[in-house]
Tab-separated table of C-alpha atoms in Angstrom:
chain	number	residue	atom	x	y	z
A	1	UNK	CA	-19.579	30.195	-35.720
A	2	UNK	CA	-16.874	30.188	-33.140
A	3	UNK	CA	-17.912	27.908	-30.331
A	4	UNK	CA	-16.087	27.214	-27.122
A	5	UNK	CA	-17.424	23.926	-25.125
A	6	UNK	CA	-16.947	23.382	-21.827
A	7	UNK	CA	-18.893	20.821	-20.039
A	8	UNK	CA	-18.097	19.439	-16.313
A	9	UNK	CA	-18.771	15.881	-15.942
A	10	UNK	CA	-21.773	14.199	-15.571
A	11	UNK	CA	-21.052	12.240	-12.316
A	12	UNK	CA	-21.336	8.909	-12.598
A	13	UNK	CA	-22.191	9.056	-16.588
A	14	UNK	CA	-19.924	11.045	-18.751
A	15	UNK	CA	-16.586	12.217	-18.242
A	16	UNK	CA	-15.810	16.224	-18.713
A	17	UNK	CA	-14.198	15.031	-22.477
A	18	UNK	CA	-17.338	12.597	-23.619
A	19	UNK	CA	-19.528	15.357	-23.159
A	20	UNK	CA	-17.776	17.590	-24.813
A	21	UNK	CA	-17.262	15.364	-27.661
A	22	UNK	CA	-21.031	14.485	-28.006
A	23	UNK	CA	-21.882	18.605	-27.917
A	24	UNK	CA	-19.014	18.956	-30.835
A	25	UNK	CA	-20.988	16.568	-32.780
A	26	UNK	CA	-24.431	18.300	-32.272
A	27	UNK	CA	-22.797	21.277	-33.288
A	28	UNK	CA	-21.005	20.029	-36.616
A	29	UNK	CA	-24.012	18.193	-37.540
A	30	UNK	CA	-25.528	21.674	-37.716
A	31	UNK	CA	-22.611	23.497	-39.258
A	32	UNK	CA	-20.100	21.760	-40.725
A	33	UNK	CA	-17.598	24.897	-40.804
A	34	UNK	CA	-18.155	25.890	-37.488
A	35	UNK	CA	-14.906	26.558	-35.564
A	36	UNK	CA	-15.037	24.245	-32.038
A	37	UNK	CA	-13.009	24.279	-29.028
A	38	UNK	CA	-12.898	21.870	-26.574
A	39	UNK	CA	-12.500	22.257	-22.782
A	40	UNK	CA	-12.333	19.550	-20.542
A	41	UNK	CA	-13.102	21.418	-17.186
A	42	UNK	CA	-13.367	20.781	-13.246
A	43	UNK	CA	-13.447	22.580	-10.727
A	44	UNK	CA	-11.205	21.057	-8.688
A	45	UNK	CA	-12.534	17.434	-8.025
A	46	UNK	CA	-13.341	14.302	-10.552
A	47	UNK	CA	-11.641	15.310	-13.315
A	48	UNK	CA	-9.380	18.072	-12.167
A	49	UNK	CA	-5.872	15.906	-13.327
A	50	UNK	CA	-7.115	15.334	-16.997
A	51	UNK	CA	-8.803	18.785	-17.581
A	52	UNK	CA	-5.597	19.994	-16.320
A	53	UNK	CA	-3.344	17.807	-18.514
A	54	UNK	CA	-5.270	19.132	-21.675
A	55	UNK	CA	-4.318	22.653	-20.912
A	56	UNK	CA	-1.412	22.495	-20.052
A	57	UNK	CA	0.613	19.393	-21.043
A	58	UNK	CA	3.397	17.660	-18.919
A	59	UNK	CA	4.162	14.766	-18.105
A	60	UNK	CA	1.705	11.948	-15.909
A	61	UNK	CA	3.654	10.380	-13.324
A	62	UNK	CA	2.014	7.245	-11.915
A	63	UNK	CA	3.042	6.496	-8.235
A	64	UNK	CA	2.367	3.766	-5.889
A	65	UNK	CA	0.693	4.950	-2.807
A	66	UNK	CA	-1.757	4.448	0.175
A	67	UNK	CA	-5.413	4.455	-0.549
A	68	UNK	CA	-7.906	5.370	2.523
A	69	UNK	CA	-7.479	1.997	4.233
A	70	UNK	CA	-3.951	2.183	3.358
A	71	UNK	CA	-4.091	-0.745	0.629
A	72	UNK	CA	-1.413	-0.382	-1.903
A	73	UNK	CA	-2.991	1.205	-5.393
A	74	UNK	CA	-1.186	3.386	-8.381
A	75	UNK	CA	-2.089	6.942	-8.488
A	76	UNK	CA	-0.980	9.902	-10.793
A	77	UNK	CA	-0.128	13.357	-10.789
A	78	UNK	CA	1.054	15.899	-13.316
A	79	UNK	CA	4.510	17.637	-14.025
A	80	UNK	CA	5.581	20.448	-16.090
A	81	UNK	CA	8.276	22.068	-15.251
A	82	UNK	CA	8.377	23.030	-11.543
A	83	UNK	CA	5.151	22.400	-11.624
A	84	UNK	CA	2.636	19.495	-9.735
A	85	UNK	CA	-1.225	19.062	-9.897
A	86	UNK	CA	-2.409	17.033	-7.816
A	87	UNK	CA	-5.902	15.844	-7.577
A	88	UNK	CA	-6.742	14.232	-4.247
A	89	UNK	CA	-9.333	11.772	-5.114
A	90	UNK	CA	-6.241	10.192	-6.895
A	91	UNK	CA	-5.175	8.717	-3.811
A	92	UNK	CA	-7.753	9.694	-1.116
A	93	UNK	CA	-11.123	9.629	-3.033
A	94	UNK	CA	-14.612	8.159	-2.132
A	95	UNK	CA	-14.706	5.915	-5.614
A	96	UNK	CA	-11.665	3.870	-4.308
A	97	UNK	CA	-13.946	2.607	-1.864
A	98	UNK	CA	-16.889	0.403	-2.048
A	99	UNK	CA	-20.176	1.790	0.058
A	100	UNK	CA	-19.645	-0.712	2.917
A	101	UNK	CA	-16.058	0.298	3.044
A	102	UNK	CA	-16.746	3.741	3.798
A	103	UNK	CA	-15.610	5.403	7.150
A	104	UNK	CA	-14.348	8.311	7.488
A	105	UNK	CA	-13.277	7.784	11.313
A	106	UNK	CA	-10.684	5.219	9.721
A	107	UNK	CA	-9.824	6.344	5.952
A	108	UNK	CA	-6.631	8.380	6.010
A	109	UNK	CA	-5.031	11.117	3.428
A	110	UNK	CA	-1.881	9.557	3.482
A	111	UNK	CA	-1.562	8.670	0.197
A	112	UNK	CA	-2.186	12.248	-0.740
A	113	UNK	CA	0.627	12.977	1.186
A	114	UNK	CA	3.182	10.528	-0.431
A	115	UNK	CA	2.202	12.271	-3.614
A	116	UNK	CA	3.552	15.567	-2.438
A	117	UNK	CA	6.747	14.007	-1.016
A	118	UNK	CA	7.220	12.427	-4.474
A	119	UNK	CA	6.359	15.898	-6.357
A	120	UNK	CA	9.132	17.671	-4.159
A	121	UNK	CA	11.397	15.525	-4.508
A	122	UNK	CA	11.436	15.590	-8.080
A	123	UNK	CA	12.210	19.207	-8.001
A	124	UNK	CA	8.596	20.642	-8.095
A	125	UNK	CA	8.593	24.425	-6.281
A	126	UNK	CA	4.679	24.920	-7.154
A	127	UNK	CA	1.934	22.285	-6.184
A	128	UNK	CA	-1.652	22.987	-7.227
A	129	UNK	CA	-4.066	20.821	-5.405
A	130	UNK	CA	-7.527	20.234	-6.892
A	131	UNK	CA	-10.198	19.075	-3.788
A	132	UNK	CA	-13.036	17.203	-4.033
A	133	UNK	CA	-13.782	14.348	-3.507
A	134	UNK	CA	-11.921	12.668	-0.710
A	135	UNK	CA	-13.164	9.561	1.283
A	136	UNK	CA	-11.571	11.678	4.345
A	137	UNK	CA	-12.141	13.593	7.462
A	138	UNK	CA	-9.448	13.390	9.110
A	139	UNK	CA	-8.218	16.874	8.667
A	140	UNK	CA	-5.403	15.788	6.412
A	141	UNK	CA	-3.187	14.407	9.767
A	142	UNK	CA	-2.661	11.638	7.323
A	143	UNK	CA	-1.139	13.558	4.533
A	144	UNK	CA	0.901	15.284	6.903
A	145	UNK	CA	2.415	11.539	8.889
A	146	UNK	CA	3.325	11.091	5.295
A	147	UNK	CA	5.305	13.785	4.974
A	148	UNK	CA	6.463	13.695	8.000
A	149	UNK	CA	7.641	10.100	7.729
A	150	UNK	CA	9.553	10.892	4.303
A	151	UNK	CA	11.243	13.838	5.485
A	152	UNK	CA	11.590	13.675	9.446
A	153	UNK	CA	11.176	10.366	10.319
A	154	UNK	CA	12.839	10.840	13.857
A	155	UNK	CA	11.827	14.323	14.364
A	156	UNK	CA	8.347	16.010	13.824
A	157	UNK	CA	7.188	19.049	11.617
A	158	UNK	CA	8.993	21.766	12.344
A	159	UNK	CA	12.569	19.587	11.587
A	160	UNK	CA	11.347	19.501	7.979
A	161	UNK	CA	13.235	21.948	5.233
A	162	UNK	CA	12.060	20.354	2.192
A	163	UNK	CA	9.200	22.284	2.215
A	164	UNK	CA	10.627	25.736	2.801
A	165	UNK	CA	11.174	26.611	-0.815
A	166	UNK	CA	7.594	25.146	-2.166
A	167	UNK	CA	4.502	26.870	-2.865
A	168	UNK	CA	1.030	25.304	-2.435
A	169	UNK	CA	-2.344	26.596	-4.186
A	170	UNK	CA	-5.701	24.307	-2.938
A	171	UNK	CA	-8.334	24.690	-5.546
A	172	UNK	CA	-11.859	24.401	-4.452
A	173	UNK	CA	-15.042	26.117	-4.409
A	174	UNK	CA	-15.727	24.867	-0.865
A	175	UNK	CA	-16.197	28.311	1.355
A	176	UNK	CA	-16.673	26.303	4.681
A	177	UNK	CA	-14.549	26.188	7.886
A	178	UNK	CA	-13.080	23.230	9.336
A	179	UNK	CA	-15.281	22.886	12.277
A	180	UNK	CA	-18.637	23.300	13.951
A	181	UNK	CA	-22.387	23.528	12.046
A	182	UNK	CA	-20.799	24.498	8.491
A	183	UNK	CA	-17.735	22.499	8.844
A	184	UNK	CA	-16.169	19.379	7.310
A	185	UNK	CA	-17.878	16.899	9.765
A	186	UNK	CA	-21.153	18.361	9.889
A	187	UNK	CA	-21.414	19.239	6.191
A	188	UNK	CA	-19.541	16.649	3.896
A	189	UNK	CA	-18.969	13.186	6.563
A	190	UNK	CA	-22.366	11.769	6.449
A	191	UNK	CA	-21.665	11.208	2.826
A	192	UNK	CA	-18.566	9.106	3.093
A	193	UNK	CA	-20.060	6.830	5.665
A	194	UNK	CA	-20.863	8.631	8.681
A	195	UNK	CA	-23.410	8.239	11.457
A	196	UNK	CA	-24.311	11.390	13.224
A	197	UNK	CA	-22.414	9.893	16.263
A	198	UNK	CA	-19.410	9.779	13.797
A	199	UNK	CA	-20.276	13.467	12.942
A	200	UNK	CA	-20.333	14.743	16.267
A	201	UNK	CA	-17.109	12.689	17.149
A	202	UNK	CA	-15.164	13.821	14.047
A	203	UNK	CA	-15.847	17.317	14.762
A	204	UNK	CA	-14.809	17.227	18.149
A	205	UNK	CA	-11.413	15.445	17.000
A	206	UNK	CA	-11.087	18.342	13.891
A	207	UNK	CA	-11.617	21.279	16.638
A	208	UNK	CA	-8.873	19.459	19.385
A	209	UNK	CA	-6.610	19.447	16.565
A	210	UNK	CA	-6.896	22.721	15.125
A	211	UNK	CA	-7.043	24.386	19.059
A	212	UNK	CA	-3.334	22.480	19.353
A	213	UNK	CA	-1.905	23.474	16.326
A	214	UNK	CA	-2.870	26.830	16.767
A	215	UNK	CA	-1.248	26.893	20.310
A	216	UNK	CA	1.752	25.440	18.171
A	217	UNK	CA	2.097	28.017	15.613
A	218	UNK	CA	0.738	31.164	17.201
A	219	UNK	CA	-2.015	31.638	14.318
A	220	UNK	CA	-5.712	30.075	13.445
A	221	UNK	CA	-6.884	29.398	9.975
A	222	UNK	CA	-9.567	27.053	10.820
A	223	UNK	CA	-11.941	29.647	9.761
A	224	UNK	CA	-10.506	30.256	6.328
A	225	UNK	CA	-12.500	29.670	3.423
A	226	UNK	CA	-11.553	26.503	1.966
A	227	UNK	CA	-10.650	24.821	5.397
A	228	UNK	CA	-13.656	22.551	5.556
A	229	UNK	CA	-12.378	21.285	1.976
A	230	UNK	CA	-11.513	17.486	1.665
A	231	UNK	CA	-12.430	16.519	5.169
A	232	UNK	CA	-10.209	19.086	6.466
A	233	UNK	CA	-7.722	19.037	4.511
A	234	UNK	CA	-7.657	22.200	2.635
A	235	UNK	CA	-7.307	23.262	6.691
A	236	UNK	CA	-3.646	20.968	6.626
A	237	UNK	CA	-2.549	22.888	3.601
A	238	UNK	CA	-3.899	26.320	5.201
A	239	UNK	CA	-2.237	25.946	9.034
A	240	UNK	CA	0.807	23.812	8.150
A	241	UNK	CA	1.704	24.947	4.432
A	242	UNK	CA	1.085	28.162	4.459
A	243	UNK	CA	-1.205	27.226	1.225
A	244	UNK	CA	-3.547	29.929	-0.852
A	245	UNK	CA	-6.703	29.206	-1.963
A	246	UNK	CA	-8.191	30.048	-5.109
A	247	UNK	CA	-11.381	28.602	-7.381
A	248	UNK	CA	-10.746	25.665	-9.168
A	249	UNK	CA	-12.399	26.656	-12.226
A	250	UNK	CA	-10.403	30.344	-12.173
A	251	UNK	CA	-7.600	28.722	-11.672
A	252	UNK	CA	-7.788	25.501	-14.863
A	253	UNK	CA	-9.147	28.777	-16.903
A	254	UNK	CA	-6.252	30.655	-16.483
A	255	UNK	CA	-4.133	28.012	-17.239
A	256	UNK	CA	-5.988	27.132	-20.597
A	257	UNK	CA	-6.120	30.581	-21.680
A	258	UNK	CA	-10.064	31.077	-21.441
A	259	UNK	CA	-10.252	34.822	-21.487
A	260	UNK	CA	-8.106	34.801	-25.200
A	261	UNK	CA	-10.547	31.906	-26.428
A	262	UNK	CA	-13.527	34.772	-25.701
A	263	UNK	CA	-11.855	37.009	-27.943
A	264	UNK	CA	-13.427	35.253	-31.447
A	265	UNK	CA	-16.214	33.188	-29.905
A	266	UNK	CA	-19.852	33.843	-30.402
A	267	UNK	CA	-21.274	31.449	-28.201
A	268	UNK	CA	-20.126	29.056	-24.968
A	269	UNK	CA	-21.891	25.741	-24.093
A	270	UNK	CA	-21.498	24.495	-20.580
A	271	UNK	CA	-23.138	22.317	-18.576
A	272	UNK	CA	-23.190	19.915	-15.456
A	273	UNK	CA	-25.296	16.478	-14.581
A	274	UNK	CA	-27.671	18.534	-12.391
A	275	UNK	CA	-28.271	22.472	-12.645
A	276	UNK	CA	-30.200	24.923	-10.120
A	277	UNK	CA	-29.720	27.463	-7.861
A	278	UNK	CA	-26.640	25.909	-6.150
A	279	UNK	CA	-25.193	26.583	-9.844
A	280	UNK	CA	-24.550	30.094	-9.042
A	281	UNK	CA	-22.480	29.640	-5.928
A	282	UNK	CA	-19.734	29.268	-7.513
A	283	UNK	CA	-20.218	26.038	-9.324
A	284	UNK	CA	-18.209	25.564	-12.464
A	285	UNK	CA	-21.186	26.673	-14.887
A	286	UNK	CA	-21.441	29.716	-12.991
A	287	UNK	CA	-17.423	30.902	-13.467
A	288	UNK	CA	-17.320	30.072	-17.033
A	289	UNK	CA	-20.330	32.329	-16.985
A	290	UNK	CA	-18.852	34.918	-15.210
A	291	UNK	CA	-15.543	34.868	-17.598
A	292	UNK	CA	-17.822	34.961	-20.636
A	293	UNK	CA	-19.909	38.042	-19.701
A	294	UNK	CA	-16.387	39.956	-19.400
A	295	UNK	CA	-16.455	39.527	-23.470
A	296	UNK	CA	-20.765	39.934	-23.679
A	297	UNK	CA	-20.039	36.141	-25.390
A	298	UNK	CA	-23.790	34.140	-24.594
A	299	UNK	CA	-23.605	31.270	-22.603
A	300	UNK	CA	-26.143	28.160	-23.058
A	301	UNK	CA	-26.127	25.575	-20.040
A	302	UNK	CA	-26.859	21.968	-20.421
A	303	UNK	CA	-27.720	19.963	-17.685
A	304	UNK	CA	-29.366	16.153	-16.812
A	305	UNK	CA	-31.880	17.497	-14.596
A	306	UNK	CA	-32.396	21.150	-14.323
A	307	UNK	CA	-34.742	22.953	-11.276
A	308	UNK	CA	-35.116	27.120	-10.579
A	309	UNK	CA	-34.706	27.346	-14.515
A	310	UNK	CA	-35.832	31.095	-14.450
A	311	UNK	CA	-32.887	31.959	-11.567
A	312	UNK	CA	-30.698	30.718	-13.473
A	313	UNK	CA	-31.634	32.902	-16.522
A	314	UNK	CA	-32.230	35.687	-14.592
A	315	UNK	CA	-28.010	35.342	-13.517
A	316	UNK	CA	-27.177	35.481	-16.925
A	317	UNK	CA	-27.562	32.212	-19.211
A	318	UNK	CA	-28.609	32.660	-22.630
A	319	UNK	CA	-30.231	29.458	-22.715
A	320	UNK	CA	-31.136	26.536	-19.875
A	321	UNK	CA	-31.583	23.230	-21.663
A	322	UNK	CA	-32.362	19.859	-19.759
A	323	UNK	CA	-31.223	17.069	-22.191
A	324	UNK	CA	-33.319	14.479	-20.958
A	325	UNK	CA	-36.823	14.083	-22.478
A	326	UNK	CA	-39.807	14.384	-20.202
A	327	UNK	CA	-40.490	10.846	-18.688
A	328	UNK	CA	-36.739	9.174	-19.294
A	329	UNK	CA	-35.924	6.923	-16.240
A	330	UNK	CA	-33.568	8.008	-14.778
A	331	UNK	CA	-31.389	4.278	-14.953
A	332	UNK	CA	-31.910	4.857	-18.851
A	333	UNK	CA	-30.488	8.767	-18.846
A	334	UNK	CA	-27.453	7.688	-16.469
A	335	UNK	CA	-26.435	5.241	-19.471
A	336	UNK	CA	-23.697	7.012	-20.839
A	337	UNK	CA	-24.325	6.154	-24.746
A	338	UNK	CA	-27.910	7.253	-24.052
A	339	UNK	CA	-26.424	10.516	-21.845
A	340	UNK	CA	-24.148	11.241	-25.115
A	341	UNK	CA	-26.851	11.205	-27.981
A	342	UNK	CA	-29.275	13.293	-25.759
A	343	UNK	CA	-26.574	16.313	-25.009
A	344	UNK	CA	-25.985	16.335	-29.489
A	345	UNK	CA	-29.518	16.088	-29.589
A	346	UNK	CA	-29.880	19.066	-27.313
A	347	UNK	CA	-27.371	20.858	-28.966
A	348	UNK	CA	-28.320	20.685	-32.575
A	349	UNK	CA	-32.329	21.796	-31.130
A	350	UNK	CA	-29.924	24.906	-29.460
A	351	UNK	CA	-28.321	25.569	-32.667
A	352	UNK	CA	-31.038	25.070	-34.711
């Protein structure tokens, strides 16, 4: 057997390599010879710096920078060649805060921002940018003083020419605009602190901002898909960086080679902490999925809790496997030496 894993994290629990690890295991306990590869995978959020480190090497450069309530913290990014990934939640991410800390009319990208200036000027002429995440809503007008104040400190944007020759890539799977009903504010705030006052104010600040810089630059991507990312700041890299925007998991399997790993496999395990119907909207499950039926390779999902099991075979999963056993609290399933033995003991049953 020639199995490819590929398991997303299990928020909270596992990280994208431990579960990986624990499904190798359920699968050599089963058959010793059995040729594995491991993918650590994201699609763009927790994760996204590591998974993207495994396929692809470099270097990990560790930078001190501005967290959301600009407290000093270290925070890394990647390098290979010309290349930068950068994962936001490095320096602009929810877990840096505790719950009481969390306000997303105060926390700031900035830090995000100093990682970019730091990426340019060691040379880098392509920055990927994985989303998700982010403690932020303030439609990355933090990342951007940042840049500002390392590159045009007495002047404003348009004075800056370090940025002429650099091109950015945001990597999400968020589809939403920056403002209104669907937007960053309405859609993503209440769940880094906000009150629906602080939702109705944060939109109205995210829509004043894009209607000036549109006025500014004679074009409007506050509509794009990918603008509502990050608080708003996949709408930053749109407007002011002339950014694309492509799926986080396309782009990590790309870069790991996933469609020449289909060639000799017989089987893919995936899997995420919770699997239903938002699975197939492009969550990471879904792409690998997607990839795999290119090559007619089956495709088993794993999942801590799993709900609209039949849709989800019905899109194309061989097999739909919760790993938890009927009745597990759920405190005891999000202990991660518990999480681990269940996803081997779900695989060898699979195998088996």
């Amino acid at each position: 057997m020639n199995i490819i894993i590929a398991i997303d994290s299990f928020k909270g629990c596992l990280s994208s390599a431990l579960a990986n690890l624990s499904a190798a295991d359920g699968v050599l306990s089963v058959s010793a010879d059995a040729k594995v590869v491991q993918m650590p995978v994201s699609d763009g959020g927790e994760g996204w710096l590591s998974a993207y480190h495994a396929a692809i090497g470099g270097e990990m450069i560790t930078k001190s920078v501005r967290d959301p309530l600009m407290r000093w913290i270290e925070a890394q990014y990647l390098i290979k060649d010309q290349t930068a990934v950068v994962e936001i939640a490095q320096a602009s991410g929810l877990p840096l805060l505790t719950s009481e800390e969390r306000n997303p009319m105060v926390a700031t990208s900035y830090g995000t921002g100093q990682l970019i200036v730091d990426a340019v000027r060691r040379g880098c002429k392509e920055i990927i940018v994985g989303l998700g995440g982010s403690a932020t809503s303030d439609c990355g007008k933090g990342m951007l003083r940042a840049i500002i104040d390392a590159f045009a400190q007495q002047g404003t944007w348009d004075d800056i020419t370090e940025l002429r020759d650099v091109r950015f890539t945001i990597a999400t799977d968020v589809t939403n605009p920056l403002c209104g009903p669907e937007g960053a504010a309405h859609v993503f705030a209440p769940q880094k602190g906000a009150t629906p006052e602080m939702v109705q104010q944060l939109d109205a600040i995210a829509q004043r901002f894009a209607d000036l810089s549109a006025k500014h630059f004679g074009f409007d991507r506050q509509n794009e898909p990918g603008a509502g990312a990050a608080g708003g700041l996949g709408y930053a890299f749109l407007q002011y960086m002339n950014a694309g925007c492509r799926s986080g998991i396309e782009l990590l399997l790309e870069a790991v080679g996933f469609e020449s790993l289909l060639q000799d496999a017989s089987l893919v395990i995936t899997g995420e902490g919770s699997a239903d119907r938002q699975t197939l909207m492009g969550k990471l499950p879904f792409g690998i999925l997607q990839s795999a039926k290119c090559h007619q390779v089956p495709v088993a999902l794993i999942a801590g809790r799993i709900g609209d099991r039949q849709q989800l075979l019905d899109a194309g999963f061989a097999h739909v496997e919760c790993i938890n056993p009927p009745g597990l609290p759920l405190e005891e399933a999000m202990k991660p030496e518990v999480a681990q033995q269940n996803i081997k003991s779900t695989v060898q049953r699979l195998l088996k």
